Short mmCIF file of C-alpha atoms in Angstrom, two decimals:
data_model
loop_
_atom_site.label_atom_id
_atom_site.label_comp_id
_atom_site.label_asym_id
_atom_site.label_seq_id
_atom_site.Cartn_x
_atom_site.Cartn_y
_atom_site.Cartn_z
CA UNK A 1 -21.34 14.77 -29.44
CA UNK A 2 -22.11 11.57 -27.77
CA UNK A 3 -20.67 12.45 -24.86
CA UNK A 4 -23.34 15.80 -24.64
CA UNK A 5 -26.08 13.09 -25.54
CA UNK A 6 -25.46 11.56 -22.21
CA UNK A 7 -23.35 8.70 -23.25
CA UNK A 8 -21.74 7.71 -20.25
CA UNK A 9 -18.87 5.53 -22.04
CA UNK A 10 -17.83 8.43 -24.54
CA UNK A 11 -17.79 10.82 -21.80
CA UNK A 12 -15.64 8.56 -20.06
CA UNK A 13 -13.25 8.42 -23.51
CA UNK A 14 -13.42 12.16 -23.89
CA UNK A 15 -12.05 12.84 -20.34
CA UNK A 16 -8.98 10.38 -20.73
CA UNK A 17 -8.49 12.14 -24.40
CA UNK A 18 -8.51 15.21 -22.74
CA UNK A 19 -6.58 14.47 -19.91
CA UNK A 20 -3.94 12.79 -21.31
CA UNK A 21 -2.91 15.45 -23.96
CA UNK A 22 0.62 16.11 -24.09
CA UNK A 23 1.02 19.63 -24.03
CA UNK A 24 3.41 22.23 -21.93
CA UNK A 25 0.26 22.91 -19.49
CA UNK A 26 -1.99 19.98 -18.36
CA UNK A 27 -5.34 19.54 -19.18
CA UNK A 28 -6.60 17.64 -16.21
CA UNK A 29 -9.14 20.08 -14.80
CA UNK A 30 -10.83 20.44 -18.02
CA UNK A 31 -11.41 16.88 -17.67
CA UNK A 32 -13.14 16.91 -14.64
CA UNK A 33 -16.40 17.82 -15.56
CA UNK A 34 -16.73 14.65 -17.86
CA UNK A 35 -15.31 12.32 -15.34
CA UNK A 36 -17.85 13.84 -12.65
CA UNK A 37 -20.44 13.03 -15.21
CA UNK A 38 -19.48 9.81 -15.83
CA UNK A 39 -18.55 8.90 -12.05
CA UNK A 40 -22.36 9.97 -11.25
CA UNK A 41 -23.57 7.61 -13.56
CA UNK A 42 -21.97 5.10 -11.94
CA UNK A 43 -18.49 4.41 -14.22
CA UNK A 44 -16.59 2.47 -12.16
CA UNK A 45 -13.20 3.62 -13.77
CA UNK A 46 -14.37 7.03 -13.81
CA UNK A 47 -14.76 7.22 -10.17
CA UNK A 48 -11.12 6.02 -9.68
CA UNK A 49 -9.45 8.43 -12.13
CA UNK A 50 -11.98 11.18 -10.44
CA UNK A 51 -10.35 9.87 -7.08
CA UNK A 52 -6.90 10.29 -8.89
CA UNK A 53 -7.59 13.52 -10.02
CA UNK A 54 -8.43 14.65 -6.40
CA UNK A 55 -5.55 13.67 -4.49
CA UNK A 56 -3.16 11.18 -6.21
CA UNK A 57 -2.28 13.51 -9.06
CA UNK A 58 -0.28 15.15 -5.96
CA UNK A 59 2.07 11.98 -5.89
CA UNK A 60 4.06 10.06 -3.21
CA UNK A 61 4.42 11.88 -0.34
CA UNK A 62 1.80 14.24 -0.40
CA UNK A 63 0.31 15.04 3.10
CA UNK A 64 -3.59 14.04 3.48
CA UNK A 65 -6.12 16.90 2.79
CA UNK A 66 -10.09 17.42 2.51
CA UNK A 67 -9.73 16.21 -0.98
CA UNK A 68 -8.23 12.96 0.47
CA UNK A 69 -11.30 12.05 1.92
CA UNK A 70 -13.49 13.33 -0.89
CA UNK A 71 -11.24 10.83 -3.16
CA UNK A 72 -11.65 8.12 -0.47
CA UNK A 73 -15.26 8.06 -1.00
CA UNK A 74 -14.95 7.92 -4.77
CA UNK A 75 -12.43 4.91 -4.41
CA UNK A 76 -14.98 3.01 -1.86
CA UNK A 77 -17.95 3.41 -4.39
CA UNK A 78 -15.53 2.18 -7.42
CA UNK A 79 -14.08 -0.50 -5.22
CA UNK A 80 -17.64 -1.61 -4.51
CA UNK A 81 -18.30 -2.00 -8.20
CA UNK A 82 -15.26 -4.04 -9.03
CA UNK A 83 -12.82 -1.67 -10.05
CA UNK A 84 -9.03 -3.27 -9.71
CA UNK A 85 -7.41 0.37 -9.30
CA UNK A 86 -9.61 1.58 -6.80
CA UNK A 87 -8.98 -1.78 -4.87
CA UNK A 88 -5.32 -1.45 -5.26
CA UNK A 89 -5.56 2.16 -4.31
CA UNK A 90 -7.33 1.47 -0.95
CA UNK A 91 -4.83 -1.27 -0.25
CA UNK A 92 -1.95 1.31 -0.38
CA UNK A 93 -4.16 3.53 1.94
CA UNK A 94 -4.84 1.09 4.01
CA UNK A 95 -1.01 -0.06 4.35
CA UNK A 96 0.19 3.51 5.39
CA UNK A 97 -3.24 4.72 7.04
CA UNK A 98 -3.71 7.62 4.62
CA UNK A 99 -7.12 8.71 5.26
CA UNK A 100 -8.41 5.43 6.74
CA UNK A 101 -6.98 3.66 9.77
CA UNK A 102 -3.36 1.50 9.14
CA UNK A 103 -3.96 -1.87 8.51
CA UNK A 104 -1.69 -3.88 6.43
CA UNK A 105 -4.01 -6.96 7.00
CA UNK A 106 -6.75 -4.95 5.21
CA UNK A 107 -4.46 -3.91 2.59
CA UNK A 108 -3.79 -7.36 1.84
CA UNK A 109 -7.24 -8.14 1.77
CA UNK A 110 -8.26 -5.53 -0.68
CA UNK A 111 -4.79 -6.18 -2.90
CA UNK A 112 -6.12 -9.93 -3.02
CA UNK A 113 -9.56 -8.50 -4.26
CA UNK A 114 -7.89 -6.94 -6.77
CA UNK A 115 -5.72 -9.64 -8.08
CA UNK A 116 -8.92 -11.26 -8.53
CA UNK A 117 -10.35 -8.54 -10.70
CA UNK A 118 -7.15 -9.82 -12.83
CA UNK A 119 -5.35 -6.53 -11.81
CA UNK A 120 -1.55 -6.43 -12.91
CA UNK A 121 0.63 -5.77 -10.10
CA UNK A 122 -1.73 -6.45 -7.60
CA UNK A 123 -1.07 -9.91 -6.40
CA UNK A 124 2.57 -8.75 -6.26
CA UNK A 125 1.72 -6.13 -3.67
CA UNK A 126 -0.50 -8.55 -1.74
CA UNK A 127 2.59 -11.54 -1.71
CA UNK A 128 4.92 -8.32 -0.15
CA UNK A 129 1.88 -8.05 2.70
CA UNK A 130 2.27 -11.64 3.48
CA UNK A 131 3.47 -10.86 7.06
CA UNK A 132 -0.21 -9.33 7.53
CA UNK A 133 -3.20 -11.36 8.65
CA UNK A 134 -5.76 -10.59 5.89
CA UNK A 135 -9.37 -9.77 7.35
CA UNK A 136 -11.97 -10.56 4.70
CA UNK A 137 -14.71 -9.01 6.30
CA UNK A 138 -12.89 -5.92 7.01
CA UNK A 139 -13.91 -3.52 3.82
CA UNK A 140 -13.56 -0.17 4.59
CA UNK A 141 -16.58 1.96 5.22
CA UNK A 142 -17.27 5.91 4.30
CA UNK A 143 -17.48 6.79 8.01
CA UNK A 144 -13.48 5.35 8.78
CA UNK A 145 -12.32 8.13 6.14
CA UNK A 146 -10.74 10.82 8.39
CA UNK A 147 -8.22 13.62 8.45
CA UNK A 148 -7.15 12.11 11.70
CA UNK A 149 -5.45 9.17 9.55
CA UNK A 150 -2.39 11.57 8.12
CA UNK A 151 -0.17 8.88 6.60
CA UNK A 152 1.72 9.43 3.54
CA UNK A 153 2.45 6.94 0.89
CA UNK A 154 6.42 7.09 0.74
CA UNK A 155 8.25 9.99 -0.83
CA UNK A 156 10.44 9.88 -3.66
CA UNK A 157 14.44 9.97 -2.84
CA UNK A 158 16.94 10.16 -4.85
CA UNK A 159 20.17 7.92 -4.98
CA UNK A 160 23.36 8.12 -7.22
CA UNK A 161 24.08 5.05 -8.81
CA UNK A 162 27.38 6.05 -10.61
CA UNK A 163 29.07 9.31 -11.68
CA UNK A 164 30.71 7.22 -14.70
CA UNK A 165 28.05 6.54 -16.67
CA UNK A 166 26.08 8.98 -14.95
CA UNK A 167 23.17 7.10 -13.34
CA UNK A 168 20.77 8.08 -10.77
CA UNK A 169 17.73 6.40 -9.12
CA UNK A 170 14.48 8.20 -7.80
CA UNK A 171 13.00 5.64 -5.68
CA UNK A 172 9.26 5.51 -5.14
CA UNK A 173 8.61 7.88 -8.07
CA UNK A 174 5.51 5.94 -8.77
CA UNK A 175 2.85 4.25 -6.36
CA UNK A 176 2.07 0.94 -6.72
CA UNK A 177 -1.47 2.10 -8.02
CA UNK A 178 0.35 4.04 -10.43
CA UNK A 179 2.53 1.35 -11.73
CA UNK A 180 -0.75 -1.13 -12.14
CA UNK A 181 -2.96 1.41 -13.93
CA UNK A 182 0.02 1.91 -16.49
CA UNK A 183 0.34 -2.29 -16.93
CA UNK A 184 -3.13 -2.43 -17.26
CA UNK A 185 -3.46 0.13 -19.82
CA UNK A 186 -0.92 -1.51 -22.25
CA UNK A 187 -1.64 -4.96 -21.50
CA UNK A 188 -4.34 -5.41 -24.52
CA UNK A 189 -2.33 -3.51 -26.98
CA UNK A 190 1.15 -5.28 -26.92
CA UNK A 191 2.96 -6.12 -30.14
CA UNK A 192 6.46 -7.35 -30.38
CA UNK A 193 9.20 -4.87 -29.97
CA UNK A 194 11.74 -3.53 -32.50
CA UNK A 195 14.82 -1.49 -32.89
CA UNK A 196 16.17 1.17 -34.93
CA UNK A 197 18.49 -0.33 -37.95
CA UNK A 198 21.77 0.52 -38.91
CA UNK A 199 19.59 2.49 -41.85
CA UNK A 200 17.25 4.38 -39.22
CA UNK A 201 14.47 2.23 -39.75
CA UNK A 202 12.11 0.21 -37.03
CA UNK A 203 12.73 -3.60 -37.41
CA UNK A 204 12.72 -6.44 -35.41
CA UNK A 205 15.78 -8.16 -34.18
CA UNK A 206 16.69 -11.30 -32.03
CA UNK A 207 18.54 -9.02 -29.63
CA UNK A 208 15.46 -7.57 -28.44
CA UNK A 209 12.47 -10.24 -27.80
CA UNK A 210 10.11 -8.38 -25.30
CA UNK A 211 6.54 -7.17 -26.15
CA UNK A 212 5.66 -3.60 -26.11
CA UNK A 213 3.32 -0.69 -26.62
CA UNK A 214 3.70 3.01 -27.14
CA UNK A 215 1.55 5.20 -25.16
CA UNK A 216 -0.22 7.41 -28.16
CA UNK A 217 -2.10 10.28 -27.26
CA UNK A 218 -5.40 7.92 -27.99
CA UNK A 219 -4.55 5.48 -25.39
CA UNK A 220 -3.40 8.20 -22.62
CA UNK A 221 -5.69 8.92 -19.56
CA UNK A 222 -5.00 11.47 -16.52
CA UNK A 223 -2.61 8.63 -14.73
CA UNK A 224 -0.51 8.31 -17.47
CA UNK A 225 0.01 11.82 -18.38
CA UNK A 226 0.64 12.72 -14.30
CA UNK A 227 3.31 10.13 -14.45
CA UNK A 228 5.02 11.32 -17.39
CA UNK A 229 4.90 14.75 -16.29
CA UNK A 230 6.66 13.96 -13.07
CA UNK A 231 9.27 11.93 -14.41
CA UNK A 232 10.03 15.15 -16.71
CA UNK A 233 10.08 17.28 -13.65
CA UNK A 234 12.69 15.09 -12.37
CA UNK A 235 14.73 14.84 -15.42
CA UNK A 236 14.80 18.40 -15.64
CA UNK A 237 14.40 18.52 -19.22
CA UNK A 238 11.34 20.08 -20.79
CA UNK A 239 8.43 17.18 -21.36
CA UNK A 240 8.19 18.20 -24.92
CA UNK A 241 11.78 16.56 -25.14
CA UNK A 242 10.51 13.05 -24.36
CA UNK A 243 9.39 10.80 -27.04
CA UNK A 244 6.30 9.02 -26.32
CA UNK A 245 6.55 6.68 -23.28
CA UNK A 246 6.91 2.94 -24.19
CA UNK A 247 5.58 0.02 -21.90
CA UNK A 248 7.46 -2.89 -22.29
CA UNK A 249 6.24 -6.72 -20.88
CA UNK A 250 9.18 -9.51 -20.73
CA UNK A 251 8.54 -12.93 -20.33
CA UNK A 252 10.41 -15.91 -19.23
CA UNK A 253 13.70 -16.01 -21.74
CA UNK A 254 12.81 -12.58 -23.13
CA UNK A 255 16.36 -9.79 -22.86
CA UNK A 256 17.43 -7.17 -24.65
CA UNK A 257 21.17 -7.78 -25.56
CA UNK A 258 23.70 -4.94 -25.22
CA UNK A 259 23.30 -2.23 -26.91
CA UNK A 260 23.12 1.74 -26.63
CA UNK A 261 20.08 3.89 -26.31
CA UNK A 262 21.77 6.82 -28.39
CA UNK A 263 21.80 7.06 -32.33
CA UNK A 264 25.74 6.01 -33.01
CA UNK A 265 27.29 9.21 -34.66
CA UNK A 266 29.00 7.40 -37.03
CA UNK A 267 26.20 6.22 -38.74
CA UNK A 268 24.10 9.15 -38.66
CA UNK A 269 24.91 13.02 -39.42
CA UNK A 270 23.15 15.81 -37.33
CA UNK A 271 19.64 16.01 -38.86
CA UNK A 272 19.41 12.54 -40.51
CA UNK A 273 17.41 9.79 -39.87
CA UNK A 274 16.35 9.02 -36.51
CA UNK A 275 17.78 12.60 -35.60
CA UNK A 276 16.12 14.43 -38.18
CA UNK A 277 13.17 15.37 -35.43
CA UNK A 278 14.51 15.79 -31.65
CA UNK A 279 18.39 15.41 -32.37
CA UNK A 280 20.51 12.97 -30.30
CA UNK A 281 19.00 10.49 -27.35
CA UNK A 282 20.61 12.57 -24.38
CA UNK A 283 19.10 10.48 -21.80
CA UNK A 284 17.02 7.71 -20.70
CA UNK A 285 14.33 7.18 -18.43
CA UNK A 286 13.32 3.44 -16.97
CA UNK A 287 10.84 2.88 -14.55
CA UNK A 288 10.34 -0.70 -12.96
CA UNK A 289 6.91 -1.35 -12.93
CA UNK A 290 6.99 -4.87 -10.71
CA UNK A 291 9.58 -6.54 -9.29
CA UNK A 292 7.95 -10.44 -8.72
CA UNK A 293 10.47 -11.99 -11.10
CA UNK A 294 13.96 -13.38 -11.27
CA UNK A 295 16.48 -12.16 -13.56
CA UNK A 296 15.53 -8.91 -15.68
CA UNK A 297 18.22 -6.58 -14.32
CA UNK A 298 19.61 -3.61 -16.13
CA UNK A 299 23.43 -3.93 -16.61
CA UNK A 300 25.90 -1.55 -17.50
CA UNK A 301 28.43 -3.92 -19.10
CA UNK A 302 31.31 -1.73 -19.48
CA UNK A 303 30.98 0.01 -15.99
CA UNK A 304 30.35 -3.26 -13.98
CA UNK A 305 27.31 -2.03 -12.58
CA UNK A 306 23.83 -3.97 -12.24
CA UNK A 307 20.72 -2.41 -11.32
CA UNK A 308 17.82 -4.69 -9.56
CA UNK A 309 14.71 -3.24 -10.37
CA UNK A 310 12.40 -2.11 -7.52
CA UNK A 311 8.99 -1.32 -7.97
CA UNK A 312 8.11 2.21 -8.63
CA UNK A 313 11.88 3.14 -9.05
CA UNK A 314 12.80 5.25 -12.05
CA UNK A 315 16.66 4.72 -13.35
CA UNK A 316 17.65 7.80 -15.54
CA UNK A 317 20.97 7.71 -16.96
CA UNK A 318 22.69 10.18 -19.63
CA UNK A 319 23.79 8.76 -22.79
CA UNK A 320 26.09 11.89 -23.56
CA UNK A 321 28.59 13.58 -21.28
CA UNK A 322 28.83 17.22 -20.34
CA UNK A 323 30.75 17.70 -23.41
CA UNK A 324 27.59 16.23 -25.53
CA UNK A 325 29.66 13.29 -26.99
CA UNK A 326 28.17 10.27 -26.82
CA UNK A 327 29.11 7.95 -23.47
CA UNK A 328 29.99 4.31 -24.90
CA UNK A 329 29.97 3.43 -21.17
CA UNK A 330 26.08 3.40 -21.05
CA UNK A 331 26.09 0.44 -23.28
CA UNK A 332 23.84 -1.74 -21.15
CA UNK A 333 21.71 -4.93 -21.44
CA UNK A 334 18.20 -5.88 -20.26
CA UNK A 335 19.05 -9.39 -18.62
CA UNK A 336 16.87 -12.51 -19.61
CA UNK A 337 13.99 -12.70 -17.38
CA UNK A 338 14.47 -16.45 -15.66
CA UNK A 339 10.95 -16.55 -13.90
CA UNK A 340 8.06 -14.44 -13.78
CA UNK A 341 7.33 -11.53 -15.93
CA UNK A 342 8.89 -7.89 -15.85
CA UNK A 343 6.93 -4.67 -16.37
CA UNK A 344 8.95 -1.78 -17.66
CA UNK A 345 8.54 2.25 -18.64
CA UNK A 346 11.20 3.45 -20.83
CA UNK A 347 11.05 7.36 -21.86
CA UNK A 348 14.02 8.38 -24.20
CA UNK A 349 14.67 11.99 -24.21
CA UNK A 350 16.22 14.15 -26.85
CA UNK A 351 18.40 17.27 -26.87
CA UNK A 352 15.60 19.44 -28.99
CA UNK A 353 11.83 18.88 -28.82
CA UNK A 354 11.01 15.34 -30.05
CA UNK A 355 8.35 14.58 -32.99
CA UNK A 356 5.53 13.21 -31.68
#
């Protein structure tokens, strides 16, 4: 009712709620009129998400098209209004020449501006461009947007990490902009992490010392929904089999000691405790949202495999074998962070549709 009465903030939040609904088919286009209304009224966050709907939602590696140029105009308006997400998106576009002339120096300047707005991941991205000379007066203009600048963001690529346990990596599954959007959606809502104990209850334990936030429906938006759908597509499991994604933040000395993600069969019978809804956790997806920290590797202790985090990379491992028996080689550790802060997106996949 508030949105219908012209409340811009209400239109923005309603658009996020509609676009973020977890269902078999996305509701992104249903949210578009609300995003357009809020964007036209000057709502910077709505401008950035509308730009994403026009272009970014197609994912990294997508070619430049007319919608890219339309999205760029909204990003420029949002960036001029000080939106950190828009500044970071334009930084990526400038680095790779997407719709704009390729200019890593400009990309660095824009990422630094996003960092000044308090945007997570932006500073890391700016430092990765330290070899490029920043151009403080080179803010992009609408006249520079052109289909002639056909650069693409790096396309996802698959790599097998291990056959036993079964571990695969999808490099560049998320853009830097998407990684930052997820961190910034969660950072004000983080709570101490917990585990599932021997009785199937959630409890706090010293083996896990991070902070976390589960991306429940009221806190989702277009970017979060699009990212989860991309992760589900890559996993080849229906989206409904995934538990709600969990954003994790590890600070200095925080870790997750050796553990299994699967529910130990000797503790819980089929359909009991945490397996009552959705059954066993058959697979795990971990997306590394940043990389400017020391330590923080994922270590498969019994397999001798150590995974070094790379921003935008999604690691997936199967907690059960082809025979559906649990795989003890998936026992793993979230190594303590020695310096900096680690951001992670975790998504557990069940054998059946999960209770949301």
